[in-house]
Short mmCIF file of C-alpha atoms in Angstrom, two decimals:
data_model
loop_
_atom_site.label_atom_id
_atom_site.label_comp_id
_atom_site.label_asym_id
_atom_site.label_seq_id
_atom_site.Cartn_x
_atom_site.Cartn_y
_atom_site.Cartn_z
CA MET A 13 0.47 7.02 5.04
CA PRO A 14 2.43 8.79 7.60
CA LYS A 15 5.77 7.26 8.69
CA TYR A 16 6.48 6.79 12.29
CA MET A 17 9.87 5.86 13.88
CA LEU A 18 9.75 3.70 16.88
CA ILE A 19 13.01 4.55 18.88
CA MET A 20 14.25 2.17 21.42
CA ARG A 21 15.55 3.79 24.52
CA GLY A 22 17.26 1.52 27.01
CA THR A 23 19.47 2.09 29.89
CA ASP A 24 22.79 0.21 30.94
CA GLU A 25 20.59 -1.96 33.15
CA THR A 26 18.02 -2.71 30.29
CA ASN A 27 20.92 -3.35 27.96
CA ALA A 28 22.65 -5.72 30.25
CA ALA A 29 19.36 -7.72 31.01
CA MET A 30 18.92 -8.04 27.16
CA MET A 31 22.45 -9.25 26.74
CA ALA A 32 22.03 -11.73 29.35
CA SER A 33 19.24 -13.51 27.33
CA ILE A 34 20.35 -12.47 24.01
CA ASP A 35 19.21 -15.40 22.09
CA GLU A 36 15.59 -15.11 23.35
CA ALA A 37 15.69 -11.39 22.80
CA MET A 38 16.78 -11.75 19.10
CA ALA A 39 14.21 -14.58 18.55
CA ALA A 40 11.43 -12.42 20.09
CA THR A 41 12.49 -9.44 17.89
CA HIS A 42 12.59 -11.58 14.85
CA ARG A 43 8.99 -12.61 15.41
CA PHE A 44 7.91 -8.97 15.96
CA ILE A 45 9.71 -7.85 12.68
CA GLU A 46 8.00 -10.80 10.80
CA GLU A 47 4.58 -9.67 12.13
CA MET A 48 5.20 -6.00 10.89
CA ILE A 49 6.34 -7.21 7.55
CA LYS A 50 3.28 -9.39 6.99
CA ALA A 51 1.26 -6.59 8.08
CA GLY A 52 2.97 -4.46 5.29
CA VAL A 53 4.10 -1.59 7.58
CA LEU A 54 7.50 -2.15 8.11
CA LEU A 55 10.13 0.17 6.11
CA ALA A 56 13.26 -0.16 7.88
CA ALA A 57 14.65 -1.55 11.15
CA GLU A 58 18.19 -1.18 12.57
CA GLY A 59 19.87 -1.85 16.05
CA LEU A 60 22.91 0.06 17.25
CA ASP A 61 25.96 -1.60 18.48
CA ASP A 62 27.34 -1.61 22.03
CA PRO A 63 27.32 1.83 23.25
CA SER A 64 30.79 1.34 24.70
CA ARG A 65 32.12 1.12 21.14
CA GLY A 66 30.76 4.48 20.28
CA VAL A 67 32.26 7.84 20.56
CA VAL A 68 30.91 11.27 21.45
CA VAL A 69 31.65 14.50 19.70
CA ASP A 70 31.03 17.27 22.09
CA PHE A 71 30.34 20.91 20.89
CA SER A 72 30.48 22.57 24.17
CA GLY A 73 33.95 23.99 23.84
CA GLU A 74 35.34 26.26 20.91
CA THR A 75 36.48 22.96 18.93
CA PRO A 76 34.69 19.67 18.84
CA VAL A 77 36.07 17.24 21.50
CA VAL A 78 35.93 13.61 20.79
CA THR A 79 35.56 11.08 23.67
CA ASP A 80 35.19 7.23 23.58
CA GLY A 81 31.86 6.02 24.75
CA PRO A 82 30.07 4.92 26.78
CA TYR A 83 28.36 8.26 27.47
CA GLY A 84 29.13 9.48 30.88
CA GLU A 85 25.91 11.06 32.12
CA THR A 86 23.30 9.87 29.75
CA LYS A 87 20.61 7.90 31.53
CA GLU A 88 18.90 6.57 28.44
CA LEU A 89 20.53 5.19 25.34
CA PHE A 90 19.26 5.23 21.87
CA GLY A 91 19.50 1.46 20.83
CA GLY A 92 17.80 1.10 17.51
CA TYR A 93 14.75 2.01 15.46
CA PHE A 94 11.89 0.54 13.66
CA LEU A 95 10.46 2.73 10.69
CA LEU A 96 6.83 2.22 9.97
CA ASP A 97 4.34 3.17 7.25
CA VAL A 98 1.15 3.27 9.40
CA ALA A 99 -2.30 5.00 9.16
CA SER A 100 -2.34 6.74 12.17
CA LYS A 101 -0.34 7.74 15.57
CA GLN A 102 -2.48 5.27 17.52
CA GLU A 103 -1.46 2.54 15.00
CA ALA A 104 2.29 3.32 15.68
CA ILE A 105 1.66 3.33 19.25
CA GLU A 106 -0.26 -0.06 18.98
CA TRP A 107 3.07 -1.43 17.26
CA ALA A 108 5.11 0.27 19.86
CA LYS A 109 3.05 -1.66 22.64
CA ARG A 110 3.99 -4.97 20.79
CA VAL A 111 7.76 -4.40 20.77
CA PRO A 112 9.38 -7.17 22.65
CA ALA A 113 11.37 -4.72 25.09
CA VAL A 114 12.99 -5.46 28.15
CA ALA A 115 11.29 -4.18 31.42
CA GLY A 116 12.61 -0.72 32.27
CA SER A 117 13.18 0.31 28.71
CA LYS A 118 11.26 2.83 26.79
CA ILE A 119 10.13 3.41 23.13
CA GLU A 120 9.82 6.72 21.76
CA VAL A 121 7.13 7.20 19.02
CA ARG A 122 8.11 10.00 16.59
CA ARG A 123 6.36 11.08 13.37
CA VAL A 124 8.65 11.43 10.34
CA ALA A 125 8.05 14.68 8.70
CA GLY A 126 6.73 14.26 5.19
CA SER A 127 8.18 16.12 2.00
CA ASP A 128 4.78 17.64 1.38
CA GLU A 129 5.35 19.54 4.80
CA VAL A 130 8.36 21.57 3.34
CA PRO A 131 6.99 24.89 3.00
CA GLN A 132 6.35 25.55 -0.66
CA GLY A 133 9.05 27.65 -2.28
CA ASN A 134 11.50 26.57 0.29
CA GLU A 135 14.22 25.42 -2.26
CA ARG A 136 16.92 24.83 0.19
CA SER A 137 15.01 22.24 2.30
CA VAL A 138 13.79 20.33 -0.74
CA GLU A 139 17.26 20.22 -2.21
CA GLU A 140 18.89 19.20 1.21
CA ARG A 141 16.37 16.27 1.51
CA ALA A 142 16.85 15.24 -2.19
CA GLY A 143 20.70 15.53 -1.86
CA ARG A 144 20.60 13.33 1.23
CA GLU A 145 18.36 10.75 0.12
CA SER A 146 19.90 10.34 -3.49
CA ARG A 147 23.18 9.69 -1.98
CA ILE A 148 22.03 7.08 0.45
CA MET B 122 -8.79 4.08 24.85
CA GLY B 123 -10.72 6.16 22.20
CA THR B 124 -12.24 5.46 19.02
CA ALA B 125 -8.78 6.09 17.31
CA ASP B 126 -7.15 3.27 19.44
CA VAL B 127 -10.03 0.91 18.68
CA GLU B 128 -9.56 1.63 14.96
CA ALA B 129 -5.70 1.03 15.44
CA VAL B 130 -5.97 -2.31 16.87
CA TRP B 131 -8.69 -3.28 14.46
CA ARG B 132 -6.56 -2.34 11.42
CA ILE B 133 -3.79 -4.46 12.84
CA GLU B 134 -5.85 -7.43 13.74
CA SER B 135 -8.97 -7.56 11.57
CA ALA B 136 -7.50 -9.83 8.81
CA ARG B 137 -6.28 -12.29 11.25
CA ILE B 138 -9.60 -12.36 13.15
CA VAL B 139 -11.93 -12.57 10.10
CA ALA B 140 -9.50 -15.33 8.67
CA ALA B 141 -9.26 -17.42 11.76
CA LEU B 142 -13.21 -17.21 12.34
CA THR B 143 -13.86 -18.10 8.94
CA ARG B 144 -11.83 -21.26 9.39
CA PHE B 145 -13.64 -22.14 12.52
CA THR B 146 -17.12 -21.54 11.30
CA GLY B 147 -16.60 -22.29 7.46
CA ASP B 148 -18.79 -19.24 6.99
CA PHE B 149 -17.08 -16.14 5.67
CA GLY B 150 -20.19 -14.03 5.82
CA LEU B 151 -20.80 -15.11 9.35
CA ALA B 152 -17.20 -14.43 10.45
CA GLU B 153 -17.15 -10.90 8.93
CA ASP B 154 -20.39 -10.17 10.68
CA ALA B 155 -19.18 -11.41 14.01
CA ALA B 156 -16.00 -9.48 13.73
CA GLN B 157 -17.91 -6.26 12.95
CA GLU B 158 -20.03 -6.77 15.97
CA ALA B 159 -17.00 -7.29 18.08
CA VAL B 160 -15.39 -4.08 17.04
CA ALA B 161 -18.69 -2.28 17.44
CA GLU B 162 -18.79 -3.68 21.18
CA ALA B 163 -15.14 -2.57 21.56
CA LEU B 164 -16.07 1.16 20.41
CA VAL B 165 -18.62 1.19 23.32
CA SER B 166 -16.69 -0.65 25.93
CA TRP B 167 -13.11 0.04 25.53
CA PRO B 168 -13.34 3.81 26.41
CA VAL B 169 -14.98 2.70 29.72
CA ALA B 170 -12.46 -0.26 30.70
CA ALA B 171 -9.62 -0.88 28.17
CA PRO B 172 -8.75 -4.49 28.04
CA ALA B 173 -5.23 -5.90 28.83
CA ASN B 174 -5.11 -7.61 25.72
CA PRO B 175 -7.13 -5.85 23.21
CA ALA B 176 -6.29 -8.25 20.20
CA GLY B 177 -7.27 -11.33 22.32
CA TRP B 178 -10.55 -9.45 23.54
CA LEU B 179 -11.52 -8.70 19.93
CA MET B 180 -10.90 -12.30 18.91
CA ALA B 181 -12.82 -13.72 21.89
CA THR B 182 -15.80 -11.38 21.50
CA ALA B 183 -15.85 -12.06 17.92
CA ARG B 184 -15.93 -15.87 18.58
CA ARG B 185 -18.68 -15.40 21.13
CA ARG B 186 -20.75 -13.37 18.52
CA ALA B 187 -20.20 -16.24 15.87
CA ILE B 188 -21.44 -18.99 18.14
CA ASP B 189 -24.61 -16.72 19.08
CA ALA B 190 -25.28 -16.52 15.49
CA ILE B 191 -24.72 -20.35 14.86
CA ARG B 192 -26.83 -21.02 18.02
CA ARG B 193 -29.56 -19.10 16.31
CA ARG B 194 -29.54 -21.44 13.22
CA THR B 195 -30.92 -24.40 14.62
CA ALA B 196 -29.95 -26.42 11.52
CA LEU B 197 -26.35 -25.86 12.36
CA GLN B 198 -26.54 -27.44 15.68
CA ASP B 199 -23.79 -29.78 14.89
CA ARG B 200 -21.46 -27.29 13.66
CA TYR B 201 -21.91 -25.27 16.88
CA ALA B 202 -21.09 -28.28 19.05
CA LEU B 203 -17.83 -28.72 17.06
CA LEU B 204 -16.99 -25.09 17.30
CA ALA B 205 -17.69 -24.69 21.01
CA ALA B 206 -15.55 -27.67 21.45
CA ASP B 207 -12.59 -26.58 19.40
CA PRO B 208 -9.77 -26.08 21.84
CA ALA B 209 -7.59 -24.39 19.45
CA VAL B 210 -9.56 -21.16 19.58
CA ASP B 211 -8.24 -20.19 23.09
CA GLU B 212 -4.66 -21.14 22.20
CA GLY B 213 -3.89 -18.02 20.48
CA PHE B 214 -2.58 -17.54 16.93
CA ASP B 215 -0.41 -20.32 15.17
CA PRO B 216 1.54 -18.07 12.88
CA ASP B 217 1.91 -20.70 9.97
CA ARG B 218 -1.86 -21.33 10.08
CA ILE B 219 -2.68 -17.70 10.36
CA ASP B 220 -0.42 -16.76 7.30
CA ASP B 221 -2.40 -19.28 5.16
CA ASP B 222 -5.70 -18.16 6.66
CA VAL B 223 -5.07 -14.40 5.68
CA LEU B 224 -3.80 -15.70 2.15
CA ALA B 225 -6.99 -17.54 1.75
CA LEU B 226 -9.03 -14.44 3.08
CA MET B 227 -7.33 -12.60 0.07
CA PHE B 228 -8.27 -15.09 -2.42
CA VAL B 229 -11.88 -15.32 -1.17
CA SER B 230 -12.21 -11.46 -1.30
CA CYS B 231 -10.88 -11.38 -4.90
CA HIS B 232 -12.88 -14.54 -5.92
CA PRO B 233 -13.99 -14.46 -9.69
CA VAL B 234 -17.57 -14.97 -8.73
CA LEU B 235 -17.55 -11.49 -7.37
CA SER B 236 -18.20 -8.43 -9.46
CA PRO B 237 -15.10 -6.03 -9.64
CA GLU B 238 -16.55 -3.54 -7.17
CA ALA B 239 -17.49 -6.30 -4.75
CA ARG B 240 -13.83 -7.55 -4.87
CA VAL B 241 -12.36 -4.08 -4.21
CA ALA B 242 -14.80 -3.44 -1.12
CA LEU B 243 -14.39 -6.74 0.36
CA THR B 244 -10.69 -6.83 0.26
CA LEU B 245 -10.42 -3.35 1.73
CA ARG B 246 -12.93 -4.21 4.38
CA VAL B 247 -11.84 -7.68 5.46
CA VAL B 248 -8.20 -7.73 4.61
CA GLY B 249 -7.51 -4.09 4.88
CA GLY B 250 -9.69 -3.49 7.96
CA LEU B 251 -11.15 -0.30 6.50
CA SER B 252 -14.60 0.85 7.43
CA SER B 253 -17.62 1.09 5.16
CA GLU B 254 -17.21 5.02 5.54
CA GLU B 255 -13.68 5.01 4.79
CA ILE B 256 -14.23 2.89 1.39
CA ALA B 257 -16.90 5.09 0.47
CA ARG B 258 -14.83 8.17 1.06
CA ALA B 259 -12.03 6.68 -1.02
CA PHE B 260 -14.18 5.92 -3.88
CA LEU B 261 -16.63 8.76 -3.79
CA VAL B 262 -19.67 6.53 -3.44
CA PRO B 263 -22.35 6.67 -0.80
CA VAL B 264 -21.95 4.56 2.33
CA PRO B 265 -25.08 2.60 1.73
CA THR B 266 -23.80 1.63 -1.79
CA VAL B 267 -20.65 0.09 -0.02
CA GLN B 268 -22.60 -1.67 2.49
CA ALA B 269 -24.61 -3.09 -0.21
CA ARG B 270 -21.72 -4.38 -2.25
CA ILE B 271 -20.18 -5.84 0.89
CA THR B 272 -23.63 -7.63 1.95
CA ARG B 273 -24.04 -8.78 -1.67
CA GLY B 274 -20.56 -10.02 -1.94
CA LYS B 275 -20.76 -12.15 1.05
CA LYS B 276 -24.20 -13.82 -0.01
CA THR B 277 -22.46 -14.31 -3.58
CA ILE B 278 -19.70 -16.28 -1.83
CA ALA B 279 -22.15 -18.18 0.36
CA ALA B 280 -24.43 -19.07 -2.73
CA ALA B 281 -21.53 -20.20 -4.88
CA GLY B 282 -20.07 -22.41 -1.88
CA VAL B 283 -16.73 -20.83 -2.28
CA PRO B 284 -14.56 -22.83 0.11
CA PHE B 285 -12.19 -20.96 2.57
CA GLU B 286 -9.07 -22.57 1.72
CA LEU B 287 -5.96 -21.96 -0.62
CA PRO B 288 -6.54 -22.73 -4.18
CA ALA B 289 -5.09 -25.99 -5.51
CA ALA B 290 -1.36 -25.53 -6.64
CA GLY B 291 -2.34 -25.56 -10.49
CA GLU B 292 -5.11 -22.92 -10.03
CA ARG B 293 -2.98 -20.94 -7.57
CA ARG B 294 -1.03 -18.70 -10.12
CA GLU B 295 -4.32 -17.74 -12.14
CA ARG B 296 -6.16 -16.83 -8.83
CA LEU B 297 -3.30 -14.86 -7.65
CA GLY B 298 -3.51 -12.91 -10.87
CA ASP B 299 -7.07 -11.91 -9.63
CA VAL B 300 -5.76 -10.95 -6.41
CA LEU B 301 -3.13 -8.72 -8.01
CA SER B 302 -5.59 -7.11 -10.20
CA VAL B 303 -7.86 -6.05 -7.30
CA LEU B 304 -4.71 -4.49 -5.62
CA TYR B 305 -3.82 -2.80 -8.73
CA VAL B 306 -7.32 -1.46 -9.17
CA ILE B 307 -7.30 0.07 -5.73
CA PHE B 308 -3.64 1.43 -6.41
CA THR B 309 -4.64 3.08 -9.57
CA GLU B 310 -7.88 4.54 -8.10
CA GLY B 311 -5.64 6.24 -5.45
CA SER B 312 -2.96 7.35 -7.95
CA THR B 313 -5.28 8.86 -10.62
CA ALA B 314 -8.86 9.22 -9.35
CA THR B 315 -11.24 8.39 -12.15
CA SER B 316 -13.60 11.13 -11.19
CA GLY B 317 -13.99 14.07 -8.81
CA ASP B 318 -11.78 17.18 -8.36
CA ARG B 319 -8.69 15.54 -6.80
CA LEU B 320 -5.92 13.99 -8.92
CA LEU B 321 -4.55 11.89 -6.18
CA ARG B 322 -5.91 9.99 -3.14
CA PRO B 323 -2.89 8.75 -1.55
CA ASP B 324 -4.31 7.06 1.27
CA VAL B 325 -6.29 4.62 -0.91
CA ALA B 326 -2.93 4.22 -3.00
CA TYR B 327 -0.96 3.44 0.23
CA GLU B 328 -3.45 1.05 1.52
CA ALA B 329 -3.01 -1.06 -1.69
CA ILE B 330 0.75 -0.75 -1.09
CA ARG B 331 0.19 -2.11 2.31
CA LEU B 332 -1.74 -4.96 1.11
CA ALA B 333 0.87 -5.70 -1.65
CA ARG B 334 3.65 -5.61 0.87
CA THR B 335 1.51 -8.37 3.08
CA LEU B 336 1.09 -10.38 -0.26
CA ALA B 337 4.70 -10.21 -0.99
CA ALA B 338 5.55 -11.57 2.55
CA LEU B 339 2.94 -14.22 2.39
CA GLN B 340 3.91 -15.33 -1.36
CA PRO B 341 7.58 -14.50 -1.56
CA ASP B 342 8.34 -16.81 -4.37
CA GLU B 343 5.79 -15.30 -6.85
CA PRO B 344 7.78 -12.90 -9.10
CA GLU B 345 4.69 -10.99 -10.06
CA VAL B 346 3.68 -9.88 -6.36
CA HIS B 347 7.09 -8.20 -6.18
CA GLY B 348 6.49 -6.85 -9.67
CA LEU B 349 3.32 -5.33 -8.53
CA LEU B 350 4.90 -3.92 -5.34
CA ALA B 351 7.73 -2.64 -7.30
CA LEU B 352 5.23 -0.91 -9.73
CA CYS B 353 3.27 0.64 -6.92
CA GLU B 354 6.22 1.86 -4.86
CA LEU B 355 7.92 3.48 -8.01
CA THR B 356 4.77 5.10 -9.03
CA ALA B 357 4.00 6.45 -5.57
CA ALA B 358 7.62 7.72 -5.47
CA ARG B 359 6.54 10.60 -7.65
CA PHE B 360 3.30 11.48 -5.81
CA PRO B 361 5.11 14.41 -3.88
CA ALA B 362 6.02 15.99 -7.17
CA ARG B 363 2.81 15.10 -9.01
CA THR B 364 0.65 18.06 -7.95
CA GLY B 365 1.26 21.76 -7.36
CA PRO B 366 0.25 23.65 -4.07
CA ASP B 367 -3.18 24.34 -5.45
CA GLY B 368 -3.84 20.50 -6.14
CA SER B 369 -3.12 20.89 -10.00
CA PRO B 370 -1.50 18.16 -11.68
CA ILE B 371 2.23 18.58 -12.84
CA LEU B 372 3.25 16.58 -15.75
CA LEU B 373 6.22 14.35 -15.82
CA ALA B 374 8.25 16.74 -17.75
CA ASP B 375 7.54 19.50 -15.52
CA GLN B 376 8.09 17.64 -12.08
CA ASP B 377 10.68 18.64 -9.70
CA ARG B 378 12.56 15.32 -9.57
CA ARG B 379 14.21 16.36 -6.42
CA ARG B 380 10.68 15.91 -4.87
CA TRP B 381 10.59 12.36 -5.52
CA ASP B 382 10.36 9.98 -2.66
CA PHE B 383 13.81 8.39 -2.99
CA SER B 384 13.34 5.84 -0.17
CA ALA B 385 10.22 4.60 -2.05
CA ILE B 386 12.58 4.39 -5.24
CA ARG B 387 14.78 2.22 -3.33
CA ARG B 388 12.24 -0.05 -2.03
CA GLY B 389 10.76 -0.23 -5.69
CA LEU B 390 14.04 -1.13 -7.10
CA ALA B 391 14.60 -3.85 -4.53
CA ALA B 392 11.17 -5.26 -5.25
CA LEU B 393 11.84 -5.09 -8.96
CA ALA B 394 14.96 -7.11 -8.47
CA ARG B 395 13.19 -9.80 -6.83
CA ALA B 396 10.56 -9.82 -9.51
CA SER B 397 13.06 -10.26 -12.21
CA ALA B 398 14.23 -13.82 -11.09
CA ARG B 399 12.64 -15.66 -13.93
CA GLY B 400 11.93 -12.86 -16.38
CA LEU B 401 9.36 -10.19 -15.96
CA GLY B 402 5.78 -10.47 -16.16
CA PRO B 403 3.23 -7.61 -16.74
CA TYR B 404 3.46 -5.91 -13.61
CA GLY B 405 7.35 -6.49 -13.59
CA LEU B 406 7.53 -4.89 -16.95
CA GLN B 407 5.49 -1.89 -16.03
CA ALA B 408 7.64 -1.45 -12.83
CA ALA B 409 10.72 -1.78 -15.08
CA ILE B 410 9.46 1.32 -17.27
CA ALA B 411 8.77 3.28 -13.99
CA ALA B 412 12.24 2.33 -12.83
CA THR B 413 13.62 3.76 -16.11
CA HIS B 414 11.97 7.04 -15.37
CA ALA B 415 12.99 6.90 -11.80
CA ALA B 416 16.89 6.49 -12.92
CA ALA B 417 16.51 9.58 -15.35
CA PRO B 418 17.53 13.02 -14.52
CA SER B 419 15.03 14.59 -16.86
CA VAL B 420 12.48 13.68 -19.55
CA GLU B 421 15.09 14.40 -22.25
CA ALA B 422 17.88 12.23 -20.61
CA THR B 423 15.35 9.25 -20.20
CA ASP B 424 16.42 6.05 -21.92
CA TRP B 425 13.33 6.14 -24.20
CA ASP B 426 14.80 3.42 -26.40
CA ARG B 427 14.69 1.15 -23.36
CA ILE B 428 11.01 2.14 -22.49
CA VAL B 429 9.89 1.31 -26.14
CA VAL B 430 11.48 -2.09 -25.82
CA LEU B 431 9.69 -2.57 -22.46
CA TYR B 432 6.57 -1.60 -23.95
CA GLU B 433 6.96 -4.03 -26.83
CA ALA B 434 7.61 -6.80 -24.42
CA LEU B 435 4.52 -5.66 -22.42
CA GLY B 436 2.39 -5.60 -25.52
CA ARG B 437 3.40 -9.19 -26.25
CA VAL B 438 2.71 -10.62 -22.65
CA ALA B 439 -0.29 -8.52 -21.98
CA PRO B 440 -1.82 -6.90 -25.10
CA SER B 441 -4.05 -3.88 -24.68
CA PRO B 442 -4.81 -0.56 -26.43
CA VAL B 443 -3.58 1.41 -23.43
CA VAL B 444 -0.03 -0.37 -23.70
CA GLU B 445 -0.18 0.55 -27.45
CA LEU B 446 -1.11 4.17 -26.64
CA ASN B 447 1.98 4.39 -24.05
CA ARG B 448 4.14 2.64 -26.49
CA ALA B 449 3.29 5.42 -29.12
CA VAL B 450 4.07 8.11 -26.44
CA ALA B 451 7.57 6.45 -25.94
CA VAL B 452 8.27 6.05 -29.71
CA ALA B 453 7.28 9.74 -30.05
CA MET B 454 10.19 10.34 -27.66
CA ALA B 455 12.56 8.13 -28.96
CA SER B 456 12.11 8.38 -32.66
CA GLY B 457 9.73 11.43 -33.30
CA PRO B 458 5.98 12.05 -33.47
CA ALA B 459 5.49 10.84 -36.97
CA GLN B 460 6.16 7.39 -36.29
CA ALA B 461 4.08 7.65 -33.08
CA LEU B 462 1.12 9.19 -34.88
CA ALA B 463 0.99 6.12 -37.12
CA ILE B 464 0.54 3.83 -33.98
CA VAL B 465 -2.15 6.20 -32.78
CA ASP B 466 -4.09 6.29 -35.90
CA GLU B 467 -3.88 2.46 -36.11
CA LEU B 468 -5.55 2.41 -32.68
CA ILE B 469 -8.28 4.71 -33.76
CA ALA B 470 -8.88 2.73 -37.05
CA ALA B 471 -9.46 -0.41 -35.21
CA ASP B 472 -11.71 1.48 -32.66
CA ARG B 473 -9.78 -0.19 -29.79
CA LEU B 474 -10.34 2.65 -27.32
CA PRO B 475 -13.68 4.13 -28.01
CA GLY B 476 -14.65 7.00 -25.82
CA SER B 477 -11.48 7.38 -23.98
CA HIS B 478 -9.91 10.88 -23.57
CA LEU B 479 -6.42 9.29 -23.53
CA VAL B 480 -6.33 8.83 -27.37
CA PRO B 481 -7.36 12.50 -28.45
CA THR B 482 -5.06 13.63 -25.79
CA VAL B 483 -2.04 11.84 -27.21
CA ARG B 484 -3.04 12.34 -30.69
CA GLY B 485 -3.41 16.12 -29.99
CA GLU B 486 -0.03 16.36 -28.47
CA LEU B 487 1.56 14.44 -31.50
CA LEU B 488 -0.10 16.72 -33.97
CA ALA B 489 1.12 19.76 -31.91
CA ARG B 490 4.66 18.51 -32.07
CA LEU B 491 4.21 18.14 -36.03
CA GLY B 492 3.04 21.73 -36.10
CA ARG B 493 -0.54 20.74 -37.32
CA ARG B 494 -2.01 23.20 -34.72
CA PRO B 495 -5.67 23.52 -35.62
CA GLU B 496 -6.05 19.81 -35.88
CA ALA B 497 -4.21 19.50 -32.52
CA ARG B 498 -6.40 21.94 -30.90
CA ALA B 499 -9.52 20.23 -32.13
CA GLU B 500 -8.26 16.69 -30.68
CA LEU B 501 -7.35 18.26 -27.32
CA GLU B 502 -10.79 19.94 -27.32
CA LEU B 503 -12.20 16.55 -27.91
CA ALA B 504 -10.11 15.06 -25.18
CA ALA B 505 -11.45 17.63 -22.62
CA ARG B 506 -15.08 16.83 -23.39
CA LEU B 507 -14.31 12.97 -22.63
CA CYS B 508 -12.26 13.45 -19.56
CA ALA B 509 -13.96 12.86 -16.22
CA ASN B 510 -11.42 14.19 -13.87
CA GLU B 511 -11.64 17.86 -13.46
CA ARG B 512 -7.99 18.59 -12.87
CA GLU B 513 -6.88 16.46 -15.91
CA ARG B 514 -9.35 18.38 -17.91
CA SER B 515 -8.18 21.74 -17.05
CA VAL B 516 -4.58 20.84 -18.18
CA VAL B 517 -6.05 19.54 -21.44
CA LEU B 518 -7.81 22.78 -21.88
CA ARG B 519 -4.87 24.92 -21.05
CA LYS B 520 -2.92 23.04 -23.69
CA ALA B 521 -5.67 23.47 -26.32
CA ALA B 522 -6.00 27.19 -25.60
CA ALA B 523 -1.97 27.53 -25.78
CA LEU B 524 -2.31 26.52 -29.45
CA GLY B 525 -4.16 29.40 -30.27
#
């Protein structure tokens, strides 16, 4: 089955709205996760911490420049993800519609490229993937 | 909304809808028919006007169809009155109730009164939400055959008066074994097709894994459920390396282990840890064997002694000639082919796997390793004649030819 990632995209406003009723948001998310587990589709789910605690490494100049978050000009923030094992893109979309998301936020649905899509004979990409995964 | 959208909603909701309807009507066959009618209606009407709440729409429509059907049966007037008056139907899903309903649905679909084929078809259809066409494609049988199996299955359930409820506590574990074996049959059909020209039908195998995950979520305290899940995850982890670009099988020894799905291995090991709480059962032991392979950098560097021990344990809790044969292969790797040949010859003397291509395949391999080439070749040629999977047969024939 193909894997899809549901990527939560919030804004400062939706993050603030969520934090305002965090207990409710957590409970709703918990229920949603339970539902996906019982449907046998959930592989992983993680949420990101407050963006203000993040840093940005900027490669615009000659050397990487590190700045503290929050991001200055970013309108949408990557807030977390669900990784699903589903039969079709439509099924991933159907789950995305059920995410208890705050009004104004977005969910991006992206397919995870399968290992069988690595071009045959492309040793480097196979090795890269195996090296990455075996160490996680 | 197109067909694919309807199918997506159906796949997510079908088990809960059929389960809830079965509880309301007390009639599994009627519930399944009503649910199928609802999805057929959705395929016609959603592309024109998409409902705001697709799951609710399906449930409400299926419920109306069930009421229509009951209304037609005059003898069941009382039950109809009861159903129409049941306010719970409109209150949406009670999660705890639904969990038990879905679990009960699994037990009904895998009920021992059904033939093995009917169990597989009903489980995929009512719990998995697959269409008759999809099941037919997966098992390489004509669509009418699948439809007949489902119809007959529903009639058998009704005739036997199988109640829609969770089996009593004492009976639960044994019945759970039936459910696990159906899921495993579906998985093995997908991981090594018994006939046809494709070695793998991963979509079938992944559907079994999805159902095993559902079962593990609903029965978290049953170690063997986690054992089965671990076995499936660890076996499926090797899928990317098991076939070449042209679809031909690649044996374990020749697989590029870097292509194994390491996230699946991680999930499999996690499930195995949950399975081993009170000692491993048959699925857990097989998962432990798969985990030993997964942990090895190569065939040579595999802990074959551990695998032999695990097969011995498996032979005690779930004796079978196939386990003996696998033990022989492990013994050959751990202690050499001569000792293994003795085990295989014992199997043959007892005629415990008559007609299987696996016995001559293994025997041929062992003879080849012992340098008895003409005998080895004859065994492998016999194996090829007995083998129904074309891909597997060609591998065996290649080996026979290599023996000159």
